[in-house]
mmCIF file of C-alpha atoms in Angstrom:
data_model
loop_
_atom_site.group_PDB
_atom_site.id
_atom_site.type_symbol
_atom_site.label_atom_id
_atom_site.label_comp_id
_atom_site.label_asym_id
_atom_site.label_seq_id
_atom_site.Cartn_x
_atom_site.Cartn_y
_atom_site.Cartn_z
ATOM 1 C CA MET Y 1 -37.044 93.525 39.751
ATOM 2 C CA LYS Y 2 -35.763 97.085 39.467
ATOM 3 C CA ILE Y 3 -34.743 98.442 36.029
ATOM 4 C CA ASP Y 4 -32.471 101.426 35.618
ATOM 5 C CA VAL Y 5 -34.312 104.139 33.647
ATOM 6 C CA LYS Y 6 -31.208 104.977 31.574
ATOM 7 C CA VAL Y 7 -30.711 101.339 30.588
ATOM 8 C CA PHE Y 8 -34.400 101.009 29.715
ATOM 9 C CA LEU Y 9 -34.342 104.137 27.511
ATOM 10 C CA PHE Y 10 -31.152 102.964 25.798
ATOM 11 C CA LEU Y 11 -32.688 99.570 25.011
ATOM 12 C CA LEU Y 12 -35.909 101.164 23.789
ATOM 13 C CA LEU Y 13 -34.061 103.545 21.475
ATOM 14 C CA SER Y 14 -31.764 100.773 20.236
ATOM 15 C CA ILE Y 15 -34.694 98.534 19.342
ATOM 16 C CA GLY Y 16 -36.482 101.432 17.638
ATOM 17 C CA GLY Y 17 -33.327 102.312 15.698
ATOM 18 C CA CYS Y 18 -32.960 98.755 14.433
ATOM 19 C CA SER Y 19 -36.472 98.718 13.019
ATOM 20 C CA GLN Y 20 -35.878 101.640 10.658
ATOM 21 C CA GLU Y 21 -35.995 100.737 7.005
ATOM 22 C CA ARG Y 22 -32.655 101.062 5.228
ATOM 23 C CA SER Y 23 -32.381 103.024 2.023
ATOM 24 C CA PHE Y 24 -29.693 102.199 -0.516
ATOM 25 C CA LEU Y 25 -27.838 104.068 -3.239
ATOM 26 C CA THR Y 26 -28.529 102.835 -6.760
ATOM 27 C CA ASP Y 27 -25.686 101.900 -9.099
ATOM 28 C CA GLU Y 28 -26.443 105.037 -11.141
ATOM 29 C CA GLU Y 29 -26.086 107.206 -8.029
ATOM 30 C CA LYS Y 30 -22.789 105.529 -7.128
ATOM 31 C CA PHE Y 31 -21.464 106.367 -10.620
ATOM 32 C CA TRP Y 32 -21.469 110.035 -9.550
ATOM 33 C CA ASN Y 33 -18.189 109.133 -7.810
ATOM 34 C CA PRO Y 34 -15.520 108.917 -10.539
ATOM 35 C CA TYR Y 35 -12.611 108.655 -8.100
ATOM 36 C CA ILE Y 36 -10.453 105.669 -7.169
ATOM 37 C CA ASP Y 37 -7.956 105.270 -4.340
ATOM 38 C CA GLY Y 38 -4.508 106.611 -5.160
ATOM 39 C CA MET Y 39 -5.675 108.957 -7.910
ATOM 40 C CA SER Y 40 -3.961 112.383 -7.838
ATOM 41 C CA LEU Y 41 -5.559 115.558 -9.148
ATOM 42 C CA VAL Y 42 -3.597 118.765 -9.668
ATOM 43 C CA PHE Y 43 -5.428 122.088 -9.912
ATOM 44 C CA SER Y 44 -3.772 125.342 -10.930
ATOM 45 C CA SER Y 45 -5.341 128.713 -10.179
ATOM 46 C CA SER Y 46 -5.067 132.005 -12.011
ATOM 47 C CA GLY Y 47 -3.440 133.179 -8.762
ATOM 48 C CA GLY Y 48 -0.448 130.930 -9.551
ATOM 49 C CA ILE Y 49 -0.954 128.260 -6.883
ATOM 50 C CA ASN Y 50 -1.006 124.523 -7.582
ATOM 51 C CA ASP Y 51 -2.988 122.217 -5.320
ATOM 52 C CA THR Y 52 -2.464 118.449 -5.380
ATOM 53 C CA LEU Y 53 -5.310 116.302 -4.096
ATOM 54 C CA THR Y 54 -4.698 112.570 -3.610
ATOM 55 C CA ILE Y 55 -7.666 110.273 -3.114
ATOM 56 C CA ILE Y 56 -7.007 108.152 -0.024
ATOM 57 C CA ASN Y 57 -10.441 106.582 0.381
ATOM 58 C CA SER Y 58 -13.041 106.555 -2.357
ATOM 59 C CA ASN Y 59 -15.198 103.586 -1.495
ATOM 60 C CA GLU Y 60 -16.307 104.109 2.081
ATOM 61 C CA ILE Y 61 -19.840 102.866 1.705
ATOM 62 C CA GLY Y 62 -21.810 102.163 4.803
ATOM 63 C CA PHE Y 63 -24.639 102.822 7.143
ATOM 64 C CA PRO Y 64 -24.082 105.102 10.134
ATOM 65 C CA ASP Y 65 -24.823 103.608 13.533
ATOM 66 C CA GLY Y 66 -25.936 105.096 16.799
ATOM 67 C CA ILE Y 67 -29.005 106.470 18.465
ATOM 68 C CA GLY Y 68 -31.129 108.527 16.113
ATOM 69 C CA SER Y 69 -29.006 107.874 13.015
ATOM 70 C CA LEU Y 70 -30.811 107.380 9.754
ATOM 71 C CA LYS Y 71 -30.276 104.030 8.079
ATOM 72 C CA ASN Y 72 -29.239 105.510 4.759
ATOM 73 C CA GLU Y 73 -26.275 104.316 2.730
ATOM 74 C CA ARG Y 74 -23.434 106.787 2.236
ATOM 75 C CA LEU Y 75 -20.461 106.981 -0.059
ATOM 76 C CA GLN Y 76 -17.687 109.344 0.929
ATOM 77 C CA VAL Y 77 -14.490 110.364 -0.847
ATOM 78 C CA VAL Y 78 -11.602 111.511 1.363
ATOM 79 C CA VAL Y 79 -8.538 113.261 -0.059
ATOM 80 C CA LYS Y 80 -5.119 114.192 1.195
ATOM 81 C CA ARG Y 81 -4.355 117.717 0.082
ATOM 82 C CA LYS Y 82 -0.837 118.999 -0.603
ATOM 83 C CA ILE Y 83 -0.448 122.647 -1.524
ATOM 84 C CA SER Y 84 2.577 123.935 -3.426
ATOM 85 C CA ASN Y 85 3.483 126.645 -0.896
ATOM 86 C CA TYR Y 86 2.874 124.584 2.271
ATOM 87 C CA LYS Y 87 4.897 121.786 3.864
ATOM 88 C CA ARG Y 88 2.000 120.058 5.602
ATOM 89 C CA SER Y 89 -0.782 118.071 4.001
ATOM 90 C CA THR Y 90 -4.315 117.739 5.341
ATOM 91 C CA GLU Y 91 -7.102 115.198 4.961
ATOM 92 C CA LEU Y 92 -10.656 116.258 4.230
ATOM 93 C CA THR Y 93 -13.931 115.057 2.786
ATOM 94 C CA PHE Y 94 -14.091 115.844 -0.920
ATOM 95 C CA LEU Y 95 -17.432 114.408 -1.976
ATOM 96 C CA ARG Y 96 -20.341 112.734 -0.202
ATOM 97 C CA ILE Y 97 -23.266 110.886 -1.758
ATOM 98 C CA SER Y 98 -26.128 109.917 0.543
ATOM 99 C CA ALA Y 99 -29.291 107.908 0.145
ATOM 100 C CA GLN Y 100 -32.028 109.688 2.014
ATOM 101 C CA SER Y 101 -35.128 107.732 2.887
ATOM 102 C CA THR Y 102 -37.455 105.570 0.886
ATOM 103 C CA THR Y 103 -39.571 108.680 0.235
ATOM 104 C CA GLU Y 104 -36.792 111.235 -0.445
ATOM 105 C CA LEU Y 105 -34.348 111.487 -3.331
ATOM 106 C CA SER Y 106 -30.634 110.783 -2.805
ATOM 107 C CA ASN Y 107 -28.316 113.761 -2.663
ATOM 108 C CA ILE Y 108 -24.731 114.757 -3.261
ATOM 109 C CA ASP Y 109 -22.551 117.186 -1.324
ATOM 110 C CA PHE Y 110 -19.776 118.809 -3.340
ATOM 111 C CA GLN Y 111 -17.219 119.553 -0.625
ATOM 112 C CA PHE Y 112 -14.482 120.946 -2.823
ATOM 113 C CA SER Y 113 -11.994 123.191 -1.044
ATOM 114 C CA ILE Y 114 -8.507 124.572 -1.414
ATOM 115 C CA PRO Y 115 -6.640 126.595 1.231
ATOM 116 C CA GLY Y 116 -8.679 129.681 2.063
ATOM 117 C CA SER Y 117 -11.459 128.774 -0.378
ATOM 118 C CA GLU Y 118 -14.399 126.450 -0.044
ATOM 119 C CA PHE Y 119 -17.502 125.548 -2.014
ATOM 120 C CA TRP Y 120 -20.389 125.709 0.466
ATOM 121 C CA GLY Y 121 -23.032 124.019 -1.705
ATOM 122 C CA ARG Y 122 -24.673 120.985 -0.125
ATOM 123 C CA ASN Y 123 -27.638 118.643 -0.560
ATOM 124 C CA TYR Y 124 -28.084 118.714 -4.322
ATOM 125 C CA LYS Y 125 -30.646 116.126 -5.426
ATOM 126 C CA ILE Y 126 -28.996 113.731 -7.873
ATOM 127 C CA ALA Y 127 -32.213 113.444 -9.890
ATOM 128 C CA ASP Y 128 -32.184 117.235 -10.404
ATOM 129 C CA LEU Y 129 -28.518 117.266 -11.439
ATOM 130 C CA ASP Y 130 -29.230 114.572 -14.027
ATOM 131 C CA ASN Y 131 -31.464 117.131 -15.778
ATOM 132 C CA HIS Y 132 -28.821 119.910 -15.944
ATOM 133 C CA ASP Y 133 -27.590 121.007 -19.357
ATOM 134 C CA LEU Y 134 -24.273 119.441 -20.390
ATOM 135 C CA TYR Y 135 -21.400 121.636 -21.582
ATOM 136 C CA THR Y 136 -18.046 121.025 -23.219
ATOM 137 C CA ILE Y 137 -15.196 122.549 -21.204
ATOM 138 C CA GLN Y 138 -11.493 122.510 -22.017
ATOM 139 C CA THR Y 139 -8.811 122.644 -19.349
ATOM 140 C CA PRO Y 140 -5.052 121.997 -19.642
ATOM 141 C CA CYS Y 141 -5.936 118.391 -18.740
ATOM 142 C CA GLY Y 142 -8.192 117.844 -21.752
ATOM 143 C CA ILE Y 143 -11.630 118.365 -23.246
ATOM 144 C CA PHE Y 144 -14.626 117.273 -21.193
ATOM 145 C CA ASP Y 145 -18.015 117.042 -22.919
ATOM 146 C CA ASP Y 146 -20.189 115.937 -19.997
ATOM 147 C CA VAL Y 147 -19.883 118.951 -17.684
ATOM 148 C CA ILE Y 148 -22.593 120.435 -15.509
ATOM 149 C CA VAL Y 149 -22.268 123.849 -13.908
ATOM 150 C CA VAL Y 150 -23.130 123.851 -10.198
ATOM 151 C CA GLU Y 151 -23.760 127.144 -8.416
ATOM 152 C CA CYS Y 152 -23.382 127.395 -4.649
ATOM 153 C CA ASN Y 153 -26.747 126.971 -2.929
ATOM 154 C CA SER Y 154 -25.652 128.137 0.534
ATOM 155 C CA LYS Y 155 -27.652 130.857 2.255
ATOM 156 C CA ARG Y 156 -24.493 132.298 3.809
ATOM 157 C CA ILE Y 157 -23.106 135.462 2.261
ATOM 158 C CA PRO Y 158 -19.937 134.475 0.394
ATOM 159 C CA ILE Y 159 -16.629 136.159 1.104
ATOM 160 C CA ASP Y 160 -14.320 137.065 -1.803
ATOM 161 C CA THR Y 161 -12.301 133.850 -1.579
ATOM 162 C CA ASP Y 162 -15.301 131.490 -1.481
ATOM 163 C CA ILE Y 163 -15.816 129.201 -4.451
ATOM 164 C CA ILE Y 164 -19.188 130.077 -5.945
ATOM 165 C CA THR Y 165 -19.224 127.822 -9.034
ATOM 166 C CA ILE Y 166 -17.854 124.384 -9.756
ATOM 167 C CA TYR Y 167 -17.693 122.588 -13.078
ATOM 168 C CA TRP Y 168 -18.342 118.875 -12.623
ATOM 169 C CA SER Y 169 -17.627 116.305 -15.334
ATOM 170 C CA LYS Y 170 -19.920 113.322 -14.848
ATOM 171 C CA SER Y 171 -17.091 110.979 -15.850
ATOM 172 C CA ASN Y 172 -14.119 112.798 -14.260
ATOM 173 C CA GLY Y 173 -15.438 114.863 -11.337
ATOM 174 C CA TYR Y 174 -14.188 118.340 -10.470
ATOM 175 C CA ILE Y 175 -12.486 120.020 -13.442
ATOM 176 C CA LYS Y 176 -12.791 123.753 -12.783
ATOM 177 C CA TYR Y 177 -13.885 126.267 -10.150
ATOM 178 C CA GLU Y 178 -14.542 129.992 -9.870
ATOM 179 C CA ARG Y 179 -14.181 132.094 -6.749
ATOM 180 C CA LYS Y 180 -16.251 135.189 -5.965
ATOM 181 C CA ASP Y 181 -13.177 137.416 -6.501
ATOM 182 C CA GLY Y 182 -12.743 136.104 -10.072
ATOM 183 C CA VAL Y 183 -9.883 133.657 -9.443
ATOM 184 C CA ILE Y 184 -10.336 130.575 -11.610
ATOM 185 C CA GLY Y 185 -8.797 127.169 -10.982
ATOM 186 C CA GLU Y 186 -8.552 124.363 -13.521
ATOM 187 C CA LEU Y 187 -7.622 120.712 -13.476
ATOM 188 C CA ILE Y 188 -4.201 120.394 -15.106
ATOM 189 C CA SER Y 189 -3.368 116.747 -14.347
ATOM 190 C CA ILE Y 190 -4.994 113.446 -13.385
ATOM 191 C CA LYS Y 191 -2.761 110.532 -12.417
ATOM 192 C CA SER Y 192 -3.971 107.075 -11.451
ATOM 193 C CA MET Y 193 -1.829 104.627 -9.544
#
């Protein structure tokens, strides 16, 4: 009997991939996602631009498949973004929470962006963020007393329009951002469907 080498390698890798131990997100880690489908967030910047972000998928929890993929649970929030001065809307990942392995802590990726500006911080350990000081921040949308300040941890040199700081309310999510050039954006409205 003759076995094709490619088929044999595929089967070997598939069997090996199935034996990996899965790691799950805890309920406490899942609570870092305050968003629900249909929720709309409106941010206004000191530059005079309003950005509307509509949550289109906030509960995509699953395990990636494929050769070499880790068997860690992921939660991803996808938004549809509509900008006041543009006719088109775009879809993008807004937040990602990932279990790592049974020996590594789960992390969160804050993937906040507006046209021409992005927060490049990734892979923050949730356990570390739980120990951040809490602040009270007021925006036109209200007073938030559970806010952590998250600085960008990217090694890339930021350009003037990059977001370098986000203000994250543990119960409401993104509420404010600061760009390198000093432009500040704040949450001015939250609407749930």
